Amino acid sequence: MSMEFEQESGAVLERLDALRAADAPTHGGRVLSYVYDSGIAEIDALAAAAVRAVQPVNALDPTTFSSVAVMEREIVGFARAVFHGDDAVVGTVTSGGTESCLLAVKTAREIWRADAAARGVDHRATVPRIIAASSVHAAFHKAAEYFGLRLELVPVDPASGLPAVADFAALLADADDVALVVLSAPSYPHGVIDPIAEVSALAAAAGISCHVDACFGGFVLPWWPGLDAASWDMQLPGVTSLSADLHKYGYTPKGASVLLQRGRDRQRKQYFATTGWPGYPVVNSTLLGSKSAAALAAAWAITQTLGQSGFAELTASCARATATLLDVIRGIDGLRVVGEPTGPAIAVTADETVPAERRVDPHHWADQARTHGWQLQLQPGFDQAGTTRPGGAWLPATAHLTVTPVTESRLPELSAALVTAADEVRGVPHVDVGPLLGSLGAALGGSLPETLDAATAYAMLSGIGLAPGAQDAGAADAADAGAGALPDRLAPFLALVEALPPAVAEPLLTELIARLVEP
Ligand SMILES: *Cc1c(COP(=O)(O)O)cnc(C)c1O
């Protein structure tokens, strides 16, 4: 290769290093969401070597690239053993949790359509429903939108984070338009496990598909102390599919999840196949066509190397760290843990039982913890009025902590920071967005619009100081260092998200993200 290429590529890689330096730290446990750090450098090195080995492979075709079939078969076998599936349970490695969930919904829709046809019902005249708790992952909102279903939500109790079995029972009786029931193990927002045994039995009795979304917990819950797998996994006969993310507690680079399905005929509905064009015959198990084998190979290498005993050890570390953090947070005056988390996710809200001056607002707490170098995730308060129970209770704002194996080694520092941050914001009330909303409305000629075009959304973002690129246009270095950086304090922004109707908040957020990548 020419000297010139070497020089250019060297400079480009140097720039990449600089860009990466501006990212949130992926290792060391300081970011308590998005990244799942095993704390073991050899696992990352193993993944990197596996990625490298398959870099040029196209996982589109497992007959041309047979390594893909072998690795996928062995991961599915591992998952089937871990989740106690019998010989009729088959599966697929997908690109992530969202894709696993999308495919579970797509499969259930095909099954429902076939059943409707068998009953002599015209499925095109009905929009089928998905029934799930309001805490179900957003991927199911996306699936409903993409595949033309209606998501009907059951409220969760703000104290426990759990839905009532009776609400599911009421919706499933005599419901021939329900294509799928979804239950979480555990739910991402609150880290609690839905009543899977009870509701999957109801679904089975009604002949309705039932998916367990274990995207978050899949690769920790099987080894979680004191948890009976018979309460949530595929040994429950009513569970027809289950998703579990390898790129979370499988410690694999992003791009891998497993979807298990009960029964070959069910799973074949997940596939897309066509001979209806003059090119090569197409058979796709997942949404993508040509695709990388990188995360698949990394996940395969990690699962083969660690085995169940390796996962058990890493899970034990997560469980110890979670138990300690629960004690620490429960000991902080003014904060309350939502429900009884099972697994390594904790949701924390303000303790409404103490007087206002002793309460700790979770969003101010999270913002303050960030100044001490720890990133908790801010989750907005949520209006459950749109769920099946009219006037469903408001879910208060929370801070979310995802605990990973590396957390255990950082417990003294992290615990101290959580306590200090709470002391520093105790008594500060949740952001009142009234004035902000008022000025936004005024800037837009008196009232908030019902829908937003891109220009209006951008004007609104500018009005609240969140327009990407507005400050450092032209300053390439500054843009590199802080490309897309949010303000130091997220509490006001989250309060705005809570207060705006979705028809305004959603395009506003879209604009915020879309502008980041505009050249
Ligand atoms: C992460 C997650 C998903 C979606 O997964 P992605 O990998 O982010 O696409 C779905 N459900 C739950 C419970 C999750 O935690």
Tab-separated table of N, CA and C in Angstrom, residues 178-329:
chain	number	residue	atom	x	y	z
A	178	VAL	N	-56.679	-10.967	19.896
A	178	VAL	CA	-55.373	-10.812	20.560
A	178	VAL	C	-54.370	-11.760	19.914
A	179	ALA	N	-53.314	-11.190	19.349
A	179	ALA	CA	-52.305	-12.001	18.667
A	179	ALA	C	-51.183	-12.411	19.606
A	180	LEU	N	-50.936	-11.590	20.644
A	180	LEU	CA	-49.760	-11.872	21.480
A	180	LEU	C	-49.897	-11.215	22.847
A	181	VAL	N	-49.441	-11.938	23.863
A	181	VAL	CA	-49.271	-11.379	25.203
A	181	VAL	C	-47.771	-11.301	25.442
A	182	VAL	N	-47.308	-10.164	25.965
A	182	VAL	CA	-45.867	-10.018	26.241
A	182	VAL	C	-45.658	-9.795	27.731
A	183	LEU	N	-44.692	-10.530	28.288
A	183	LEU	CA	-44.342	-10.406	29.712
A	183	LEU	C	-42.834	-10.205	29.807
A	184	SER	N	-42.404	-9.433	30.789
A	184	SER	CA	-40.983	-9.091	30.865
A	184	SER	C	-40.293	-9.797	32.026
A	185	ALA	N	-39.041	-10.186	31.783
A	185	ALA	CA	-38.244	-10.869	32.811
A	185	ALA	C	-36.820	-10.312	32.832
A	186	PRO	N	-36.578	-9.243	33.551
A	186	PRO	CA	-37.551	-8.364	34.179
A	186	PRO	C	-37.855	-7.200	33.250
A	187	SER	N	-38.751	-6.306	33.682
A	187	SER	CA	-39.039	-5.107	32.895
A	187	SER	C	-37.830	-4.180	32.986
A	188	TYR	N	-37.533	-3.511	31.882
A	188	TYR	CA	-36.394	-2.593	31.908
A	188	TYR	C	-36.615	-1.418	32.878
A	189	PRO	N	-37.790	-0.760	32.849
A	189	PRO	CA	-37.919	0.443	33.684
A	189	PRO	C	-37.796	0.170	35.182
A	190	HIS	N	-38.300	-0.968	35.670
A	190	HIS	CA	-38.347	-1.182	37.121
A	190	HIS	C	-37.603	-2.416	37.600
A	191	GLY	N	-37.133	-3.241	36.678
A	191	GLY	CA	-36.348	-4.411	37.089
A	191	GLY	C	-37.133	-5.472	37.834
A	192	VAL	N	-38.444	-5.495	37.666
A	192	VAL	CA	-39.255	-6.520	38.340
A	192	VAL	C	-39.838	-7.487	37.303
A	193	ILE	N	-40.067	-8.722	37.725
A	193	ILE	CA	-40.539	-9.759	36.797
A	193	ILE	C	-42.062	-9.817	36.801
A	194	ASP	N	-42.652	-9.726	35.622
A	194	ASP	CA	-44.112	-9.824	35.484
A	194	ASP	C	-44.601	-11.192	35.978
A	195	PRO	N	-45.904	-11.309	36.288
A	195	PRO	CA	-46.444	-12.613	36.735
A	195	PRO	C	-46.544	-13.598	35.565
A	196	ILE	N	-45.396	-14.140	35.179
A	196	ILE	CA	-45.308	-14.914	33.931
A	196	ILE	C	-46.019	-16.261	34.030
A	197	ALA	N	-45.857	-16.953	35.153
A	197	ALA	CA	-46.484	-18.274	35.266
A	197	ALA	C	-48.007	-18.147	35.122
A	198	GLU	N	-48.590	-17.203	35.859
A	198	GLU	CA	-50.045	-17.050	35.860
A	198	GLU	C	-50.560	-16.601	34.487
A	199	VAL	N	-49.928	-15.566	33.926
A	199	VAL	CA	-50.469	-14.994	32.685
A	199	VAL	C	-50.198	-15.904	31.486
A	200	SER	N	-49.049	-16.596	31.477
A	200	SER	CA	-48.800	-17.503	30.346
A	200	SER	C	-49.812	-18.651	30.364
A	201	ALA	N	-50.247	-19.052	31.562
A	201	ALA	CA	-51.267	-20.110	31.645
A	201	ALA	C	-52.607	-19.609	31.089
A	202	LEU	N	-52.927	-18.342	31.397
A	202	LEU	CA	-54.159	-17.762	30.847
A	202	LEU	C	-54.093	-17.707	29.322
A	203	ALA	N	-52.916	-17.288	28.822
A	203	ALA	CA	-52.750	-17.178	27.367
A	203	ALA	C	-52.908	-18.547	26.715
A	204	ALA	N	-52.286	-19.555	27.343
A	204	ALA	CA	-52.362	-20.910	26.777
A	204	ALA	C	-53.815	-21.378	26.733
A	205	ALA	N	-54.551	-21.117	27.823
A	205	ALA	CA	-55.948	-21.547	27.876
A	205	ALA	C	-56.772	-20.877	26.789
A	206	ALA	N	-56.373	-19.639	26.434
A	206	ALA	CA	-57.116	-18.903	25.408
A	206	ALA	C	-56.545	-19.154	24.009
A	207	GLY	N	-55.495	-19.968	23.923
A	207	GLY	CA	-54.900	-20.262	22.619
A	207	GLY	C	-54.167	-19.076	22.014
A	208	ILE	N	-53.598	-18.246	22.888
A	208	ILE	CA	-52.924	-17.023	22.424
A	208	ILE	C	-51.415	-17.151	22.633
A	209	SER	N	-50.636	-16.659	21.662
A	209	SER	CA	-49.174	-16.684	21.769
A	209	SER	C	-48.723	-15.846	22.959
A	210	CYS	N	-47.616	-16.264	23.579
A	210	CYS	CA	-47.132	-15.548	24.762
A	210	CYS	C	-45.607	-15.445	24.710
A	211	HIS	N	-45.131	-14.207	24.663
A	211	HIS	CA	-43.687	-13.982	24.564
A	211	HIS	C	-43.123	-13.528	25.904
A	212	VAL	N	-42.002	-14.118	26.312
A	212	VAL	CA	-41.269	-13.629	27.481
A	212	VAL	C	-40.102	-12.782	26.974
A	213	ASP	N	-40.154	-11.494	27.286
A	213	ASP	CA	-39.064	-10.602	26.906
A	213	ASP	C	-38.017	-10.628	28.023
A	214	ALA	N	-37.038	-11.521	27.827
A	214	ALA	CA	-35.912	-11.604	28.762
A	214	ALA	C	-34.682	-10.988	28.100
A	215	CYS	N	-34.925	-9.980	27.246
A	215	CYS	CA	-33.801	-9.321	26.575
A	215	CYS	C	-32.804	-8.808	27.612
A	216	PHE	N	-33.333	-8.187	28.662
A	216	PHE	CA	-32.456	-7.641	29.698
A	216	PHE	C	-31.911	-8.761	30.592
A	217	GLY	N	-32.808	-9.569	31.127
A	217	GLY	CA	-32.412	-10.503	32.174
A	217	GLY	C	-31.976	-11.874	31.697
A	218	GLY	N	-32.126	-12.148	30.403
A	218	GLY	CA	-31.938	-13.511	29.911
A	218	GLY	C	-30.667	-14.199	30.373
A	219	PHE	N	-29.553	-13.453	30.325
A	219	PHE	CA	-28.299	-14.123	30.651
A	219	PHE	C	-27.785	-13.803	32.058
A	220	VAL	N	-28.700	-13.388	32.948
A	220	VAL	CA	-28.387	-13.367	34.388
A	220	VAL	C	-29.416	-14.139	35.217
A	221	LEU	N	-30.698	-14.040	34.850
A	221	LEU	CA	-31.731	-14.643	35.702
A	221	LEU	C	-31.555	-16.152	35.905
A	222	PRO	N	-31.068	-16.895	34.878
A	222	PRO	CA	-30.948	-18.346	35.098
A	222	PRO	C	-30.032	-18.697	36.271
A	223	TRP	N	-29.147	-17.780	36.656
A	223	TRP	CA	-28.204	-18.066	37.750
A	223	TRP	C	-28.437	-17.131	38.931
A	224	TRP	N	-29.550	-16.391	38.911
A	224	TRP	CA	-29.807	-15.403	39.971
A	224	TRP	C	-30.168	-16.120	41.270
A	225	PRO	N	-29.554	-15.755	42.377
A	225	PRO	CA	-29.803	-16.475	43.628
A	225	PRO	C	-31.274	-16.421	44.053
A	226	GLY	N	-31.818	-17.579	44.352
A	226	GLY	CA	-33.165	-17.654	44.908
A	226	GLY	C	-34.288	-17.566	43.893
A	227	LEU	N	-33.954	-17.473	42.614
A	227	LEU	CA	-35.029	-17.368	41.614
A	227	LEU	C	-35.291	-18.729	40.988
A	228	ASP	N	-36.552	-19.158	40.983
A	228	ASP	CA	-36.939	-20.441	40.408
A	228	ASP	C	-37.229	-20.249	38.913
A	229	ALA	N	-36.436	-20.904	38.077
A	229	ALA	CA	-36.603	-20.746	36.628
A	229	ALA	C	-38.006	-21.177	36.177
A	230	ALA	N	-38.602	-22.089	36.932
A	230	ALA	CA	-39.939	-22.567	36.567
A	230	ALA	C	-40.987	-21.464	36.654
A	231	SER	N	-40.612	-20.315	37.249
A	231	SER	CA	-41.577	-19.220	37.357
A	231	SER	C	-41.541	-18.299	36.148
A	232	TRP	N	-40.574	-18.493	35.231
A	232	TRP	CA	-40.505	-17.502	34.156
A	232	TRP	C	-39.977	-18.015	32.810
A	233	ASP	N	-39.336	-19.196	32.731
A	233	ASP	CA	-38.678	-19.518	31.455
A	233	ASP	C	-39.485	-20.493	30.593
A	234	MET	N	-38.826	-21.163	29.642
A	234	MET	CA	-39.572	-21.943	28.647
A	234	MET	C	-40.084	-23.271	29.162
A	235	GLN	N	-39.798	-23.602	30.428
A	235	GLN	CA	-40.456	-24.802	30.958
A	235	GLN	C	-41.934	-24.535	31.229
A	236	LEU	N	-42.348	-23.273	31.214
A	236	LEU	CA	-43.780	-22.962	31.291
A	236	LEU	C	-44.384	-23.245	29.917
A	237	PRO	N	-45.328	-24.200	29.835
A	237	PRO	CA	-45.805	-24.614	28.513
A	237	PRO	C	-46.511	-23.498	27.742
A	238	GLY	N	-47.037	-22.494	28.467
A	238	GLY	CA	-47.744	-21.410	27.778
A	238	GLY	C	-46.816	-20.397	27.126
A	239	VAL	N	-45.548	-20.453	27.445
A	239	VAL	CA	-44.597	-19.507	26.843
A	239	VAL	C	-44.235	-20.015	25.455
A	240	THR	N	-44.582	-19.233	24.431
A	240	THR	CA	-44.351	-19.708	23.069
A	240	THR	C	-43.087	-19.138	22.443
A	241	SER	N	-42.560	-18.036	23.012
A	241	SER	CA	-41.274	-17.529	22.525
A	241	SER	C	-40.589	-16.763	23.644
A	242	LEU	N	-39.273	-16.602	23.510
A	242	LEU	CA	-38.483	-15.917	24.547
A	242	LEU	C	-37.286	-15.253	23.879
A	243	SER	N	-37.042	-14.002	24.268
A	243	SER	CA	-35.882	-13.289	23.716
A	243	SER	C	-34.892	-12.987	24.834
A	244	ALA	N	-33.602	-13.084	24.523
A	244	ALA	CA	-32.548	-12.830	25.519
A	244	ALA	C	-31.351	-12.219	24.791
A	245	ASP	N	-30.900	-11.076	25.278
A	245	ASP	CA	-29.836	-10.357	24.557
A	245	ASP	C	-28.438	-10.812	24.961
A	246	LEU	N	-27.700	-11.227	23.970
A	246	LEU	CA	-26.286	-11.566	24.194
A	246	LEU	C	-25.453	-10.309	24.380
A	247	HIS	N	-25.891	-9.201	23.785
A	247	HIS	CA	-25.084	-7.981	23.913
A	247	HIS	C	-25.416	-7.197	25.186
A	248	LYS	N	-26.151	-7.823	26.104
A	248	LYS	CA	-26.298	-7.260	27.450
A	248	LYS	C	-25.486	-8.165	28.388
A	249	TYR	N	-26.164	-9.062	29.118
A	249	TYR	CA	-25.418	-9.895	30.064
A	249	TYR	C	-24.735	-11.102	29.423
A	250	GLY	N	-24.654	-11.107	28.058
A	250	GLY	CA	-23.786	-12.058	27.387
A	250	GLY	C	-22.430	-11.419	27.123
A	251	TYR	N	-22.291	-10.120	27.455
A	251	TYR	CA	-21.015	-9.385	27.391
A	251	TYR	C	-20.398	-9.346	25.995
A	252	THR	N	-21.252	-9.526	24.991
A	252	THR	CA	-20.834	-9.526	23.591
A	252	THR	C	-20.909	-8.102	23.051
A	253	PRO	N	-20.052	-7.737	22.081
A	253	PRO	CA	-20.233	-6.423	21.445
A	253	PRO	C	-21.648	-6.294	20.876
A	254	LYS	N	-22.135	-5.076	20.748
A	254	LYS	CA	-23.510	-4.869	20.306
A	254	LYS	C	-23.764	-5.564	18.966
A	255	GLY	N	-24.978	-6.129	18.871
A	255	GLY	CA	-25.377	-6.784	17.630
A	255	GLY	C	-25.764	-8.242	17.789
A	256	ALA	N	-26.107	-8.688	19.014
A	256	ALA	CA	-26.488	-10.096	19.147
A	256	ALA	C	-27.529	-10.322	20.242
A	257	SER	N	-28.530	-11.105	19.884
A	257	SER	CA	-29.618	-11.498	20.785
A	257	SER	C	-30.098	-12.870	20.302
A	258	VAL	N	-30.780	-13.600	21.177
A	258	VAL	CA	-31.362	-14.882	20.739
A	258	VAL	C	-32.877	-14.808	20.852
A	259	LEU	N	-33.546	-15.364	19.872
A	259	LEU	CA	-35.001	-15.527	19.935
A	259	LEU	C	-35.306	-17.015	19.854
A	260	LEU	N	-35.906	-17.550	20.904
A	260	LEU	CA	-36.335	-18.951	20.888
A	260	LEU	C	-37.822	-19.002	20.587
A	261	GLN	N	-38.220	-20.026	19.843
A	261	GLN	CA	-39.645	-20.209	19.534
A	261	GLN	C	-40.011	-21.660	19.817
A	262	ARG	N	-41.232	-21.842	20.323
A	262	ARG	CA	-41.681	-23.203	20.616
A	262	ARG	C	-42.381	-23.777	19.389
A	263	GLY	N	-41.738	-24.776	18.792
A	263	GLY	CA	-42.369	-25.464	17.666
A	263	GLY	C	-41.813	-24.979	16.328
A	264	ARG	N	-41.475	-25.950	15.481
A	264	ARG	CA	-40.888	-25.591	14.186
A	264	ARG	C	-41.870	-24.810	13.324
A	265	ASP	N	-43.115	-25.250	13.297
A	265	ASP	CA	-44.071	-24.580	12.410
A	265	ASP	C	-44.273	-23.129	12.824
A	266	ARG	N	-44.310	-22.894	14.138
A	266	ARG	CA	-44.385	-21.508	14.614
A	266	ARG	C	-43.159	-20.729	14.127
A	267	GLN	N	-41.994	-21.290	14.342
A	267	GLN	CA	-40.784	-20.537	14.022
A	267	GLN	C	-40.652	-20.283	12.522
A	268	ARG	N	-41.158	-21.194	11.713
A	268	ARG	CA	-41.017	-20.980	10.259
A	268	ARG	C	-41.791	-19.736	9.809
A	269	LYS	N	-42.787	-19.325	10.604
A	269	LYS	CA	-43.536	-18.100	10.262
A	269	LYS	C	-42.683	-16.853	10.483
A	270	GLN	N	-41.599	-17.018	11.209
A	270	GLN	CA	-40.677	-15.904	11.429
A	270	GLN	C	-39.892	-15.594	10.149
A	271	TYR	N	-39.724	-16.621	9.327
A	271	TYR	CA	-38.881	-16.485	8.136
A	271	TYR	C	-39.565	-15.691	7.031
A	272	PHE	N	-38.731	-15.121	6.197
A	272	PHE	CA	-39.207	-14.576	4.932
A	272	PHE	C	-38.483	-15.329	3.823
A	273	ALA	N	-39.235	-15.867	2.879
A	273	ALA	CA	-38.615	-16.559	1.753
A	273	ALA	C	-39.314	-16.137	0.483
A	274	THR	N	-38.539	-15.931	-0.560
A	274	THR	CA	-39.183	-15.640	-1.843
A	274	THR	C	-38.341	-16.159	-3.005
A	275	THR	N	-39.087	-16.659	-3.999
A	275	THR	CA	-38.462	-16.977	-5.275
A	275	THR	C	-39.027	-16.025	-6.331
A	276	GLY	N	-39.676	-14.975	-5.831
A	276	GLY	CA	-40.413	-14.084	-6.719
A	276	GLY	C	-39.608	-12.971	-7.351
A	277	TRP	N	-38.370	-13.218	-7.623
A	277	TRP	CA	-37.561	-12.257	-8.368
A	277	TRP	C	-36.491	-13.048	-9.116
A	278	PRO	N	-35.842	-12.420	-10.104
A	278	PRO	CA	-34.915	-13.190	-10.937
A	278	PRO	C	-33.534	-13.403	-10.302
A	279	GLY	N	-33.313	-12.868	-9.128
A	279	GLY	CA	-32.014	-13.050	-8.476
A	279	GLY	C	-31.973	-14.336	-7.665
A	280	TYR	N	-31.007	-14.427	-6.762
A	280	TYR	CA	-30.847	-15.635	-5.939
A	280	TYR	C	-32.088	-15.855	-5.067
A	281	PRO	N	-32.452	-17.123	-4.816
A	281	PRO	CA	-33.587	-17.394	-3.924
A	281	PRO	C	-33.279	-16.834	-2.537
A	282	VAL	N	-34.225	-16.092	-1.978
A	282	VAL	CA	-33.996	-15.417	-0.705
A	282	VAL	C	-34.671	-16.182	0.436
A	283	VAL	N	-33.897	-16.478	1.466
A	283	VAL	CA	-34.456	-16.997	2.721
A	283	VAL	C	-33.803	-16.223	3.849
A	284	ASN	N	-34.602	-15.436	4.569
A	284	ASN	CA	-34.060	-14.651	5.685
A	284	ASN	C	-34.773	-15.050	6.979
A	285	SER	N	-33.989	-15.390	7.983
A	285	SER	CA	-34.593	-15.682	9.294
A	285	SER	C	-34.833	-14.391	10.064
A	286	THR	N	-34.137	-13.326	9.693
A	286	THR	CA	-34.227	-12.057	10.432
A	286	THR	C	-34.579	-10.923	9.475
A	287	LEU	N	-34.583	-9.702	9.988
A	287	LEU	CA	-35.022	-8.571	9.172
A	287	LEU	C	-34.011	-8.184	8.097
A	288	LEU	N	-32.727	-8.351	8.414
A	288	LEU	CA	-31.692	-7.887	7.494
A	288	LEU	C	-31.475	-8.862	6.353
A	289	GLY	N	-30.847	-8.389	5.306
A	289	GLY	CA	-30.355	-9.256	4.239
A	289	GLY	C	-28.890	-9.546	4.520
A	290	SER	N	-28.003	-8.987	3.707
A	290	SER	CA	-26.579	-9.120	4.008
A	290	SER	C	-26.344	-8.624	5.423
A	291	LYS	N	-25.565	-9.383	6.168
A	291	LYS	CA	-25.334	-8.957	7.551
A	291	LYS	C	-23.990	-9.448	8.053
A	292	SER	N	-23.539	-8.780	9.087
A	292	SER	CA	-22.271	-9.103	9.716
A	292	SER	C	-22.393	-10.379	10.531
A	293	ALA	N	-21.286	-11.117	10.624
A	293	ALA	CA	-21.235	-12.263	11.545
A	293	ALA	C	-20.422	-11.901	12.783
A	294	ALA	N	-20.061	-10.618	12.910
A	294	ALA	CA	-19.119	-10.216	13.955
A	294	ALA	C	-19.655	-10.503	15.357
A	295	ALA	N	-20.826	-9.970	15.669
A	295	ALA	CA	-21.348	-10.143	17.022
A	295	ALA	C	-21.725	-11.602	17.273
A	296	LEU	N	-22.188	-12.281	16.222
A	296	LEU	CA	-22.481	-13.714	16.338
A	296	LEU	C	-21.230	-14.473	16.761
A	297	ALA	N	-20.124	-14.213	16.082
A	297	ALA	CA	-18.881	-14.933	16.380
A	297	ALA	C	-18.386	-14.597	17.782
A	298	ALA	N	-18.502	-13.329	18.152
A	298	ALA	CA	-18.065	-12.934	19.497
A	298	ALA	C	-18.932	-13.618	20.551
A	299	ALA	N	-20.229	-13.637	20.315
A	299	ALA	CA	-21.143	-14.260	21.274
A	299	ALA	C	-20.878	-15.757	21.372
A	300	TRP	N	-20.607	-16.345	20.226
A	300	TRP	CA	-20.298	-17.784	20.211
A	300	TRP	C	-19.021	-18.065	21.016
A	301	ALA	N	-17.996	-17.266	20.760
A	301	ALA	CA	-16.728	-17.492	21.456
A	301	ALA	C	-16.904	-17.322	22.963
A	302	ILE	N	-17.669	-16.322	23.351
A	302	ILE	CA	-17.840	-16.049	24.789
A	302	ILE	C	-18.679	-17.146	25.456
A	303	THR	N	-19.797	-17.525	24.825
A	303	THR	CA	-20.645	-18.547	25.461
A	303	THR	C	-19.917	-19.894	25.524
A	304	GLN	N	-19.166	-20.215	24.454
A	304	GLN	CA	-18.428	-21.481	24.462
A	304	GLN	C	-17.353	-21.482	25.542
A	305	THR	N	-16.704	-20.335	25.724
A	305	THR	CA	-15.599	-20.270	26.679
A	305	THR	C	-16.103	-20.233	28.118
A	306	LEU	N	-17.086	-19.374	28.368
A	306	LEU	CA	-17.562	-19.216	29.748
A	306	LEU	C	-18.378	-20.417	30.212
A	307	GLY	N	-19.223	-20.928	29.323
A	307	GLY	CA	-20.142	-21.991	29.734
A	307	GLY	C	-21.040	-21.520	30.864
A	308	GLN	N	-21.908	-22.395	31.319
A	308	GLN	CA	-22.850	-21.993	32.370
A	308	GLN	C	-22.123	-21.609	33.659
A	309	SER	N	-20.995	-22.263	33.945
A	309	SER	CA	-20.319	-21.952	35.212
A	309	SER	C	-19.735	-20.542	35.179
A	310	GLY	N	-19.237	-20.129	34.016
A	310	GLY	CA	-18.714	-18.763	33.893
A	310	GLY	C	-19.815	-17.731	34.071
A	311	PHE	N	-20.968	-17.999	33.465
A	311	PHE	CA	-22.097	-17.069	33.625
A	311	PHE	C	-22.549	-17.042	35.082
A	312	ALA	N	-22.529	-18.191	35.739
A	312	ALA	CA	-22.955	-18.243	37.138
A	312	ALA	C	-22.059	-17.357	38.002
A	313	GLU	N	-20.755	-17.382	37.727
A	313	GLU	CA	-19.825	-16.555	38.514
A	313	GLU	C	-20.060	-15.069	38.286
A	314	LEU	N	-20.209	-14.699	37.010
A	314	LEU	CA	-20.432	-13.279	36.705
A	314	LEU	C	-21.761	-12.807	37.308
A	315	THR	N	-22.764	-13.688	37.249
A	315	THR	CA	-24.063	-13.328	37.816
A	315	THR	C	-23.968	-13.159	39.328
A	316	ALA	N	-23.202	-14.012	39.968
A	316	ALA	CA	-23.060	-13.899	41.429
A	316	ALA	C	-22.500	-12.525	41.791
A	317	SER	N	-21.560	-12.044	40.984
A	317	SER	CA	-20.984	-10.722	41.239
A	317	SER	C	-22.045	-9.631	41.066
A	318	CYS	N	-22.830	-9.724	39.990
A	318	CYS	CA	-23.928	-8.765	39.773
A	318	CYS	C	-24.894	-8.786	40.949
A	319	ALA	N	-25.209	-9.975	41.420
A	319	ALA	CA	-26.214	-10.116	42.483
A	319	ALA	C	-25.701	-9.524	43.793
A	320	ARG	N	-24.414	-9.759	44.091
A	320	ARG	CA	-23.853	-9.183	45.324
A	320	ARG	C	-23.860	-7.661	45.238
A	321	ALA	N	-23.446	-7.138	44.073
A	321	ALA	CA	-23.388	-5.675	43.914
A	321	ALA	C	-24.794	-5.076	43.986
A	322	THR	N	-25.768	-5.758	43.387
A	322	THR	CA	-27.142	-5.253	43.417
A	322	THR	C	-27.668	-5.220	44.852
A	323	ALA	N	-27.394	-6.289	45.602
A	323	ALA	CA	-27.876	-6.348	46.988
A	323	ALA	C	-27.282	-5.202	47.807
A	324	THR	N	-25.991	-4.958	47.615
A	324	THR	CA	-25.342	-3.874	48.358
A	324	THR	C	-25.948	-2.533	47.975
A	325	LEU	N	-26.122	-2.297	46.666
A	325	LEU	CA	-26.672	-1.011	46.222
A	325	LEU	C	-28.096	-0.818	46.732
A	326	LEU	N	-28.872	-1.900	46.750
A	326	LEU	CA	-30.241	-1.783	47.280
A	326	LEU	C	-30.201	-1.343	48.741
A	327	ASP	N	-29.288	-1.927	49.509
A	327	ASP	CA	-29.152	-1.523	50.920
A	327	ASP	C	-28.755	-0.056	51.024
A	328	VAL	N	-27.775	0.341	50.234
A	328	VAL	CA	-27.286	1.719	50.286
A	328	VAL	C	-28.420	2.687	49.941
A	329	ILE	N	-29.136	2.402	48.852
A	329	ILE	CA	-30.168	3.334	48.384
A	329	ILE	C	-31.351	3.353	49.359
